[in-house]
Short mmCIF file of C-alpha atoms and ligand atoms in Angstrom, two decimals:
data_model
loop_
_atom_site.label_atom_id
_atom_site.label_comp_id
_atom_site.label_asym_id
_atom_site.label_seq_id
_atom_site.Cartn_x
_atom_site.Cartn_y
_atom_site.Cartn_z
CA UNK A 5 -0.08 0.09 0.07
CA UNK A 6 2.60 2.53 1.10
CA UNK A 7 5.08 1.47 -1.60
CA UNK A 8 2.20 2.07 -4.25
CA UNK A 9 1.82 5.56 -3.00
CA UNK A 10 5.56 6.17 -3.32
CA UNK A 11 5.61 4.62 -6.65
CA UNK A 12 2.76 6.78 -7.83
CA UNK A 13 4.30 10.00 -6.64
CA UNK A 14 7.45 9.03 -8.34
CA UNK A 15 5.62 8.46 -11.45
CA UNK A 16 4.28 11.87 -11.11
CA UNK A 17 7.76 13.37 -10.79
CA UNK A 18 9.16 11.33 -13.48
CA UNK A 19 6.26 12.29 -15.62
CA UNK A 20 7.34 15.94 -15.77
CA UNK A 21 5.67 16.93 -12.32
CA UNK A 22 1.90 17.82 -12.54
CA UNK A 23 -0.39 17.31 -15.45
CA UNK A 24 -2.31 20.67 -15.38
CA UNK A 25 -5.75 19.70 -16.32
CA UNK A 26 -8.73 21.77 -16.44
CA UNK A 27 -11.79 19.73 -16.92
CA UNK A 28 -15.68 20.38 -16.69
CA UNK A 29 -18.27 18.44 -14.56
CA UNK A 30 -20.96 17.08 -16.56
CA UNK A 31 -24.32 18.52 -16.15
CA UNK A 32 -23.36 21.53 -13.96
CA UNK A 33 -20.72 22.65 -16.41
CA UNK A 34 -18.56 23.62 -13.39
CA UNK A 35 -14.88 23.78 -14.21
CA UNK A 36 -12.62 21.99 -11.93
CA UNK A 37 -8.73 21.48 -11.75
CA UNK A 38 -7.49 18.09 -11.80
CA UNK A 39 -3.84 17.68 -11.43
CA UNK A 40 -3.86 13.99 -11.24
CA UNK A 41 -4.11 11.84 -14.52
CA UNK A 42 -7.41 10.02 -14.22
CA UNK A 43 -5.84 6.80 -15.43
CA UNK A 44 -3.35 7.00 -12.18
CA UNK A 45 -6.55 7.72 -9.99
CA UNK A 46 -8.24 4.70 -11.28
CA UNK A 47 -5.09 2.46 -11.14
CA UNK A 48 -4.55 3.71 -7.44
CA UNK A 49 -8.15 2.87 -6.57
CA UNK A 50 -8.11 -0.71 -7.74
CA UNK A 51 -5.12 -1.29 -5.52
CA UNK A 52 -6.67 0.23 -2.50
CA UNK A 53 -10.14 -1.53 -3.27
CA UNK A 54 -8.21 -4.94 -3.24
CA UNK A 55 -6.53 -4.15 -0.01
CA UNK A 56 -9.94 -3.11 1.58
CA UNK A 57 -11.50 -6.31 0.48
CA UNK A 58 -8.64 -8.43 1.93
CA UNK A 59 -9.11 -6.75 5.34
CA UNK A 60 -13.02 -6.66 5.42
CA UNK A 61 -15.47 -9.54 5.54
CA UNK A 62 -18.18 -9.75 2.63
CA UNK A 63 -21.68 -10.18 4.07
CA UNK A 64 -23.14 -13.70 4.05
CA UNK A 65 -26.61 -12.42 3.55
CA UNK A 66 -27.23 -13.66 0.10
CA UNK A 67 -30.53 -11.65 -0.56
CA UNK A 68 -29.07 -8.40 0.45
CA UNK A 69 -25.97 -8.92 -1.49
CA UNK A 70 -27.78 -9.54 -4.57
CA UNK A 71 -29.82 -6.32 -3.96
CA UNK A 72 -26.57 -4.33 -3.82
CA UNK A 73 -25.29 -5.95 -6.91
CA UNK A 74 -28.58 -5.72 -8.86
CA UNK A 75 -29.00 -1.85 -8.04
CA UNK A 76 -25.37 -1.22 -8.69
CA UNK A 77 -25.70 -2.83 -12.00
CA UNK A 78 -28.93 -0.99 -13.12
CA UNK A 79 -27.10 2.40 -12.09
CA UNK A 80 -23.98 1.61 -13.84
CA UNK A 81 -25.98 0.65 -17.14
CA UNK A 82 -27.72 3.99 -16.65
CA UNK A 83 -24.32 5.82 -16.08
CA UNK A 84 -22.88 4.32 -19.30
CA UNK A 85 -25.94 5.13 -21.35
CA UNK A 86 -25.87 8.65 -20.22
CA UNK A 87 -22.13 9.03 -21.13
CA UNK A 88 -22.73 7.45 -24.63
CA UNK A 89 -25.74 9.79 -25.24
CA UNK A 90 -23.51 12.77 -24.38
CA UNK A 91 -20.77 11.39 -26.56
CA UNK A 92 -18.43 11.13 -23.56
CA UNK A 93 -18.10 7.15 -23.15
CA UNK A 94 -14.18 7.61 -23.14
CA UNK A 95 -14.48 9.28 -19.98
CA UNK A 96 -15.40 5.84 -18.39
CA UNK A 97 -12.32 4.39 -19.69
CA UNK A 98 -10.62 1.71 -17.28
CA UNK A 99 -13.94 1.54 -15.18
CA UNK A 100 -14.53 -2.22 -14.05
CA UNK A 101 -17.58 -2.07 -12.31
CA UNK A 102 -18.12 -4.17 -8.89
CA UNK A 103 -20.46 -4.03 -6.15
CA UNK A 104 -19.97 -5.45 -2.70
CA UNK A 105 -21.72 -5.55 0.63
CA UNK A 106 -19.30 -5.61 3.46
CA UNK A 107 -20.22 -6.84 7.18
CA UNK A 108 -20.09 -3.81 9.24
CA UNK A 109 -21.97 -1.66 11.63
CA UNK A 110 -21.10 1.57 10.04
CA UNK A 111 -23.79 3.50 8.22
CA UNK A 112 -21.73 4.02 5.12
CA UNK A 113 -21.10 3.47 1.52
CA UNK A 114 -18.59 4.51 -1.20
CA UNK A 115 -17.44 4.53 -4.81
CA UNK A 116 -13.75 4.79 -5.94
CA UNK A 117 -12.94 5.93 -9.51
CA UNK A 118 -12.86 2.90 -11.55
CA UNK A 119 -16.31 1.93 -10.28
CA UNK A 120 -15.54 -0.15 -7.18
CA UNK A 121 -18.47 0.31 -4.91
CA UNK A 122 -18.73 -1.05 -1.22
CA UNK A 123 -22.01 -0.85 0.69
CA UNK A 124 -21.74 -1.50 4.42
CA UNK A 125 -24.31 -3.78 6.04
CA UNK A 126 -25.11 -0.81 8.63
CA UNK A 127 -26.49 1.23 5.94
CA UNK A 128 -29.26 -0.93 4.94
CA UNK A 129 -31.71 -0.17 7.70
CA UNK A 130 -31.25 3.61 6.77
CA UNK A 131 -31.76 2.69 3.19
CA UNK A 132 -34.71 0.53 4.01
CA UNK A 133 -35.66 -0.70 0.50
CA UNK A 134 -34.24 -1.15 -2.94
CA UNK A 135 -35.09 2.52 -4.00
CA UNK A 136 -33.40 3.92 -0.94
CA UNK A 137 -30.23 1.98 -1.70
CA UNK A 138 -30.37 3.28 -5.21
CA UNK A 139 -30.50 6.89 -3.89
CA UNK A 140 -26.98 6.30 -1.87
CA UNK A 141 -25.40 4.27 -4.48
CA UNK A 142 -26.45 6.70 -7.13
CA UNK A 143 -24.92 9.72 -5.02
CA UNK A 144 -21.63 7.73 -4.20
CA UNK A 145 -21.19 6.64 -7.88
CA UNK A 146 -21.83 10.35 -8.91
CA UNK A 147 -18.73 11.67 -6.86
CA UNK A 148 -16.54 9.26 -8.58
CA UNK A 149 -17.99 10.06 -12.02
CA UNK A 150 -17.55 13.92 -11.19
CA UNK A 151 -14.04 13.04 -10.21
CA UNK A 152 -14.53 14.78 -6.79
CA UNK A 153 -11.26 12.65 -5.13
CA UNK A 154 -9.04 14.09 -7.78
CA UNK A 155 -10.20 17.60 -7.15
CA UNK A 156 -10.11 17.38 -3.59
CA UNK A 157 -6.41 15.85 -3.79
CA UNK A 158 -5.47 18.64 -6.23
CA UNK A 159 -6.63 21.30 -4.15
CA UNK A 160 -4.72 19.89 -1.22
CA UNK A 161 -1.54 19.70 -3.44
CA UNK A 162 -1.99 23.39 -4.22
CA UNK A 163 -2.67 24.13 -0.56
CA UNK A 164 -0.28 22.20 1.19
CA UNK A 165 2.72 21.99 -1.09
CA UNK A 166 2.17 25.42 -2.94
CA UNK A 167 5.40 26.61 -4.36
CA UNK A 168 7.33 23.96 -3.03
CA UNK A 169 8.55 21.53 -5.79
CA UNK A 170 6.93 18.07 -5.41
CA UNK A 171 10.31 16.56 -5.36
CA UNK A 172 11.49 18.77 -2.57
CA UNK A 173 8.08 17.85 -0.63
CA UNK A 174 8.73 14.29 -1.07
CA UNK A 175 12.32 14.66 0.47
CA UNK A 176 11.29 16.79 3.39
CA UNK A 177 7.88 15.91 4.16
CA UNK A 178 7.27 12.30 3.09
CA UNK A 179 4.48 11.83 5.51
CA UNK A 180 2.44 14.75 4.47
CA UNK A 181 2.76 14.07 0.80
CA UNK A 182 1.53 10.61 1.38
CA UNK A 183 -1.24 11.61 3.49
CA UNK A 184 -2.58 13.73 0.58
CA UNK A 185 -3.91 10.79 -1.09
CA UNK A 186 -5.12 9.18 2.37
CA UNK A 187 -7.12 12.29 3.21
CA UNK A 188 -8.48 12.53 -0.24
CA UNK A 189 -9.26 9.05 -0.96
CA UNK A 190 -8.27 6.97 2.11
CA UNK A 191 -10.46 4.07 2.39
CA UNK A 192 -10.72 4.51 6.14
CA UNK A 193 -14.01 4.37 8.47
CA UNK A 194 -14.28 8.24 7.32
CA UNK A 195 -14.59 7.91 3.47
CA UNK A 196 -17.83 7.94 1.73
CA UNK A 197 -21.14 8.79 3.21
CA UNK A 198 -19.72 9.41 6.59
CA UNK A 199 -17.21 12.18 5.56
CA UNK A 200 -18.91 14.28 3.01
CA UNK A 201 -17.22 16.56 0.47
CA UNK A 202 -17.45 20.14 0.06
CA UNK A 203 -20.87 21.66 -0.26
CA UNK A 204 -20.61 22.26 -4.10
CA UNK A 205 -19.52 18.55 -4.49
CA UNK A 206 -22.28 17.29 -2.24
CA UNK A 207 -24.95 19.11 -4.47
CA UNK A 208 -23.32 17.95 -7.66
CA UNK A 209 -23.25 14.43 -6.51
CA UNK A 210 -26.88 14.74 -5.42
CA UNK A 211 -27.87 16.16 -8.96
CA UNK A 212 -26.16 13.51 -10.70
CA UNK A 213 -27.28 10.69 -8.53
CA UNK A 214 -30.83 11.61 -8.99
CA UNK A 215 -30.48 11.39 -12.68
CA UNK A 216 -28.67 8.19 -12.72
CA UNK A 217 -31.28 6.45 -10.35
CA UNK A 218 -34.01 7.82 -12.42
CA UNK A 219 -32.66 6.39 -15.67
CA UNK A 220 -32.13 3.12 -13.85
CA UNK A 221 -35.90 2.92 -13.07
CA UNK A 222 -35.82 4.10 -9.44
CA UNK A 223 -38.11 6.85 -8.42
CA UNK A 224 -35.94 9.73 -7.23
CA UNK A 225 -38.69 11.21 -4.77
CA UNK A 226 -37.34 8.28 -2.28
CA UNK A 227 -34.10 10.64 -2.01
CA UNK A 228 -36.32 13.14 0.17
CA UNK A 229 -37.24 10.40 2.82
CA UNK A 230 -33.80 8.87 2.52
CA UNK A 231 -31.80 11.85 3.34
CA UNK A 232 -34.07 12.46 6.38
CA UNK A 233 -33.37 8.99 7.61
CA UNK A 234 -29.64 9.42 7.05
CA UNK A 235 -29.80 12.87 8.96
CA UNK A 236 -31.45 10.88 11.93
CA UNK A 237 -28.97 8.04 11.74
CA UNK A 238 -25.86 10.40 11.69
CA UNK A 239 -27.40 12.97 14.11
CA UNK A 240 -24.90 14.01 16.61
CA UNK A 241 -22.05 11.92 15.14
CA UNK A 242 -20.77 14.37 12.71
CA UNK A 243 -17.98 16.56 14.33
CA UNK A 244 -18.63 20.28 14.42
CA UNK A 245 -16.11 21.24 11.74
CA UNK A 246 -17.79 19.10 9.27
CA UNK A 247 -21.16 20.55 10.11
CA UNK A 248 -19.80 24.06 8.89
CA UNK A 249 -18.76 23.10 5.56
CA UNK A 250 -21.53 20.47 4.99
CA UNK A 251 -24.78 21.79 3.50
CA UNK A 252 -27.53 21.20 6.36
CA UNK A 253 -29.62 18.45 5.55
CA UNK A 254 -32.60 20.69 5.29
CA UNK A 255 -30.93 22.63 2.66
CA UNK A 256 -30.06 19.36 0.73
CA UNK A 257 -33.58 18.40 0.84
CA UNK A 258 -34.77 21.72 -0.41
CA UNK A 259 -32.37 21.44 -3.26
CA UNK A 260 -33.48 17.97 -4.18
CA UNK A 261 -37.09 19.14 -4.17
CA UNK A 262 -36.19 21.70 -6.71
CA UNK A 263 -34.51 19.27 -8.89
CA UNK A 264 -37.21 16.63 -9.08
CA UNK A 265 -39.82 17.91 -11.63
CA UNK A 266 -37.09 18.20 -14.16
CA UNK A 267 -35.51 14.94 -13.36
CA UNK A 268 -38.85 13.01 -13.53
CA UNK A 269 -39.58 14.63 -16.91
CA UNK A 270 -36.39 14.28 -18.46
CA UNK A 271 -34.84 11.16 -17.00
CA UNK A 272 -37.26 8.97 -15.28
CA UNK A 273 -37.64 5.53 -16.93
CA UNK A 274 -39.96 3.48 -14.68
CA UNK A 275 -38.80 -0.35 -14.49
CA UNK A 276 -40.90 -2.47 -16.87
ZN1 ZN B 301 -21.53 12.67 -0.68
#
């Protein structure tokens, strides 16, 4: 794991320092600065994902596992269709979708770049049903699709290393440099639903997630009650500093209400 991070940093150095890439988030059209080649984000994720599965137990609940795989498969198909329609299929290059249910009391789920999705059994009572699960899986997949981890990591690169050459940073601050990846994409207890991204990224993931679930045949209205249940489930657990940067649950629900009519009209394809 550590070796892989270092190898990756060395790759960046050897590759002529940072690739300065300005890209656009689908739907919102927001410009984002992604300094890390997406192919590297994907390959890094695959390694992390393997490590995660080696150290965590898969659920033995066959029915629930099948549900996670079914919802994931339907949303992934919707994502691919969406990108094909927009002529952007190449943006999913390197994606190898996989959906697993992991035995853990945590109310959490995440998706890494490359399409590796994990749902924790602790989330299931909050999801309550298949449509509720589609809300959260659509949302997490949207974070990956919108390259939010790359953006977060790029911002930290700029903020923490600033004018310092990466090579210098690696020599004098190896720990901090390595920490960049871990904070942006560490598969720890905190990553995923438990540790939200910035307000803007959360809204983007909500918007894209609603589109994907609607295209996959799940009624996006479920998002309203899901996020209310989620707010109750995580009530009191969020550290105060997180609350200040994260959209309040009420704001999130209001924003979703505003989006729903358009999503229903343009994207909802009820399952046959
Ligand atoms: Zn989120």
